[in-house]
Amino acid sequence: KGGDARQAYTLIAPFTDARPKDANGWRLRAAAADALGDKAEAMRCFSAALEAGDIKAAAPLGKLRQDACDWAGAAVAYERALPVDPTNALLHGSLGKVYAKLGRTREAILRYAHAIQLDPTLGRLHAAFGLALQGVGRYEEAAKAYGDALTADDGDVDSADILNNLANVRLAQGRPRLAQAIYRELIERHPYYVVGRRNLCLATAYDDAVSSAELAKVCRDAVQDFPVCRRRPALPDASGRPLR
C-alpha cells in the first residue's frame, strides 16, 4: 500500500514459492512485477494465479499478452475473463481487437457490436467497429460507426484517423467528391496529417469532373500549404575534428 513495488515483490515472492497453490499470493506478486515493468514475470504470475483458481487474473493476463502481441494467448485469457465480468464493454472490445488481429473478423464485428450495446459512449469502440466493418466491405455501416465515434462522449478517439478512414470509405463507395470534402475537413483540423493530404490528391484524381490543371493545383496546394517546422539551429563548425 505504500507504493514500494520492489519491497512488495521481495516480500511476496518467497511466500508464493512456498505456497504455489495460493492464488491471491500469485496475483499480488504479478501486480508487483507489473509495477516494476517485468512483464514476462507478471504474465507468469498471473498465469499461476489463474491455474490456482483466481479467475480474476484472466483479464490482466489478457492485457499483458495483448501488449506483447500474443494475440492467440490474449484471446484465451479474455475468453476466460468474460464469464466473470460479462457486462464490461471494454473487455468485450479488447476481445474484439484480438479477434481482428487473428483474422477472425466476423467474431470481432459481433464482439464490437455487443460492446457498443453495453456502452455506446465509448468512441474507441465505434472506431474499431468501423474499421472491422470497412475491412469486409460493409461501407455504409462503417461510415455510421465512424460518425458515432466522432460524436461519442468520451473524447478518447483520434479524430484524424477516423476522418481519414471515413473519407476512405466514401472513396471506396465511388463518391470522390464527398471523400474530398472529408479530406479537406481533416486537413483543416489536422494540418500536419500528411496521409490526409496525400489521400486528397488521390481522391481528386479519381474525380472524372476534375481537369488535369485542377488536379495539379490540388497537388501543389497540398505541398505548399503544409506547415513548415521551425528550422533547427546550425551545427557548430566541426571542421578538423572527428565526428562523435
XYZ file of C-alpha atoms in Angstrom:
244
model
C 0.000 0.000 0.000
C 2.953 2.302 0.445
C 3.727 2.116 -3.234
C 7.070 0.289 -2.921
C 6.669 -2.362 -5.605
C 10.206 -3.711 -5.137
C 9.665 -4.304 -1.438
C 6.252 -5.860 -2.118
C 7.743 -8.229 -4.667
C 10.599 -9.172 -2.339
C 8.165 -9.985 0.458
C 5.607 -11.913 -1.601
C 7.984 -13.979 -3.778
C 9.115 -16.398 -1.041
C 5.504 -16.802 0.069
C 4.317 -17.879 -3.385
C 7.337 -20.137 -3.838
C 6.448 -21.857 -0.563
C 2.693 -21.930 -1.244
C 2.260 -22.348 -5.020
C -1.457 -23.093 -4.658
C -2.204 -19.700 -3.109
C -3.898 -17.788 -5.938
C -4.087 -14.479 -4.086
C -0.356 -14.528 -3.442
C 0.389 -15.084 -7.125
C -1.896 -12.213 -8.102
C -0.163 -9.875 -5.657
C 3.222 -10.979 -6.966
C 2.040 -10.406 -10.543
C 0.833 -6.898 -9.711
C 4.177 -6.069 -8.110
C 6.108 -7.444 -11.084
C 3.927 -5.461 -13.459
C 4.551 -2.279 -11.466
C 8.282 -2.963 -11.741
C 7.989 -3.286 -15.516
C 8.812 -7.006 -15.587
C 6.047 -8.010 -17.980
C 7.274 -11.557 -18.511
C 7.277 -12.237 -14.774
C 3.879 -10.577 -14.398
C 2.439 -12.864 -17.095
C 3.959 -15.914 -15.437
C 2.493 -14.964 -12.060
C -0.952 -14.108 -13.415
C -0.942 -17.467 -15.222
C -0.064 -19.183 -11.932
C -2.868 -17.314 -10.169
C -5.290 -18.380 -12.867
C -4.203 -22.007 -12.627
C -4.625 -21.792 -8.852
C -8.258 -20.816 -9.316
C -8.228 -16.997 -9.379
C -10.333 -16.306 -12.462
C -9.961 -12.550 -11.880
C -6.369 -12.903 -13.046
C -7.562 -13.686 -16.582
C -8.304 -10.102 -17.643
C -4.928 -8.584 -16.637
C -3.206 -11.608 -18.137
C -5.062 -10.983 -21.387
C -3.978 -7.342 -21.394
C -0.325 -8.258 -20.889
C -0.470 -10.851 -23.658
C -2.189 -8.347 -25.927
C 0.535 -5.775 -25.238
C 3.096 -8.444 -26.111
C 1.257 -9.124 -29.415
C 0.455 -12.662 -28.286
C -2.980 -12.479 -29.896
C -3.863 -16.157 -29.501
C -2.869 -16.169 -25.833
C -4.755 -12.925 -25.229
C -7.884 -14.384 -26.801
C -7.777 -17.407 -24.497
C -7.320 -15.199 -21.425
C -10.071 -12.751 -22.357
C -12.473 -15.596 -23.135
C -11.889 -16.937 -19.629
C -12.402 -13.463 -18.156
C -15.751 -12.726 -19.809
C -17.946 -15.010 -17.638
C -16.680 -13.157 -14.560
C -17.434 -9.692 -15.953
C -19.956 -10.148 -18.796
C -21.143 -6.526 -18.829
C -17.681 -4.983 -19.180
C -17.792 -3.187 -22.553
C -14.039 -2.599 -22.684
C -13.359 -6.280 -22.067
C -15.616 -7.221 -24.995
C -13.883 -4.556 -27.079
C -10.436 -5.898 -26.199
C -11.505 -9.375 -27.257
C -12.859 -7.878 -30.482
C -9.476 -6.288 -31.181
C -7.691 -9.563 -30.553
C -10.082 -11.429 -32.846
C -9.444 -8.824 -35.557
C -5.689 -9.322 -35.207
C -6.207 -13.068 -35.551
C -8.213 -12.586 -38.759
C -11.442 -13.671 -37.054
C -13.225 -10.628 -38.457
C -16.783 -11.891 -38.181
C -16.297 -12.671 -34.483
C -14.613 -9.299 -33.986
C -17.599 -7.488 -35.507
C -20.027 -9.343 -33.274
C -17.915 -8.624 -30.202
C -17.648 -4.907 -31.021
C -21.393 -4.683 -31.644
C -22.089 -6.233 -28.255
C -19.588 -3.931 -26.542
C -21.303 -0.887 -28.053
C -24.674 -2.138 -26.834
C -23.219 -2.257 -23.334
C -21.701 1.236 -23.532
C -22.434 3.369 -26.619
C -20.465 6.348 -25.258
C -17.011 4.831 -25.881
C -15.676 6.345 -29.089
C -12.808 3.863 -29.391
C -15.295 1.001 -29.694
C -17.177 2.703 -32.527
C -13.885 3.442 -34.297
C -12.715 -0.174 -34.021
C -16.150 -1.390 -35.114
C -15.951 0.843 -38.187
C -12.513 -0.452 -39.124
C -13.670 -4.068 -38.888
C -16.758 -3.345 -40.998
C -14.682 -1.447 -43.536
C -12.354 -4.440 -43.855
C -15.198 -6.655 -45.077
C -16.730 -4.068 -47.423
C -19.703 -3.090 -45.253
C -19.054 0.526 -46.087
C -22.277 2.254 -45.109
C -22.269 0.573 -41.705
C -18.610 1.518 -41.320
C -19.397 5.155 -42.150
C -22.083 5.207 -39.469
C -19.678 3.704 -36.928
C -17.061 6.364 -37.722
C -19.677 9.075 -37.354
C -20.687 7.646 -33.989
C -17.022 7.585 -32.935
C -16.646 11.282 -33.721
C -19.710 12.215 -31.695
C -19.102 9.864 -28.752
C -18.983 11.380 -25.282
C -15.694 10.010 -24.022
C -13.353 12.047 -26.213
C -10.955 9.094 -26.351
C -10.556 8.905 -30.117
C -8.114 10.150 -32.734
C -10.332 12.241 -34.975
C -7.615 12.422 -37.654
C -7.573 8.656 -38.178
C -11.346 8.440 -38.036
C -11.893 11.221 -40.582
C -9.296 9.638 -42.852
C -10.989 6.243 -42.582
C -14.398 7.794 -43.204
C -13.116 9.535 -46.332
C -11.518 6.265 -47.480
C -14.896 4.578 -47.116
C -16.584 7.225 -49.278
C -13.859 6.876 -51.891
C -14.281 3.089 -51.905
C -18.006 3.654 -52.476
C -17.188 5.625 -55.633
C -18.046 9.003 -54.077
C -14.845 11.013 -54.644
C -16.495 14.425 -54.150
C -17.704 13.501 -50.686
C -14.338 11.934 -49.913
C -12.573 15.148 -50.965
C -14.779 17.216 -48.660
C -13.922 14.976 -45.698
C -10.204 15.020 -46.516
C -10.320 18.836 -46.642
C -12.014 18.912 -43.246
C -9.321 16.552 -41.969
C -6.527 18.800 -43.267
C -8.146 21.876 -41.768
C -8.417 20.251 -38.358
C -5.092 18.381 -38.509
C -2.744 20.248 -40.863
C 0.241 18.015 -40.040
C -1.604 14.820 -41.008
C 0.372 14.005 -44.178
C -1.700 10.956 -45.144
C -4.812 13.124 -45.444
C -3.049 15.455 -47.905
C -1.880 12.522 -49.989
C -5.335 10.966 -49.990
C -6.944 14.250 -51.045
C -4.767 14.198 -54.160
C -5.755 10.576 -54.787
C -9.477 11.269 -54.371
C -9.222 14.247 -56.715
C -7.508 12.077 -59.320
C -10.468 9.679 -59.203
C -12.931 12.519 -59.855
C -13.753 12.491 -63.591
C -15.132 16.020 -63.364
C -11.744 17.443 -62.363
C -9.423 18.656 -65.119
C -5.710 17.937 -65.219
C -4.979 21.568 -64.337
C -7.292 21.421 -61.323
C -5.698 18.192 -60.167
C -2.238 19.713 -60.481
C -3.338 22.697 -58.392
C -4.723 20.476 -55.633
C -1.465 18.542 -55.522
C 0.630 21.718 -55.460
C -1.525 23.211 -52.703
C -1.212 20.023 -50.666
C 2.541 20.604 -50.566
C 2.688 24.399 -50.469
C 0.181 24.713 -47.632
C 1.954 22.162 -45.476
C 3.154 23.826 -42.255
C 6.932 24.022 -42.076
C 8.562 23.117 -38.784
C 10.982 25.612 -37.286
C 14.463 25.208 -38.718
C 16.981 23.526 -36.493
C 19.853 25.713 -35.301
C 23.035 25.440 -37.337
C 25.537 22.908 -36.071
C 28.834 24.275 -34.766
C 31.787 24.127 -37.098
C 33.347 20.695 -36.640
C 35.981 21.005 -39.343
C 39.235 19.461 -38.367
C 37.685 17.417 -35.564
C 36.452 13.793 -35.701
C 32.717 13.326 -35.557
C 31.425 11.711 -32.382
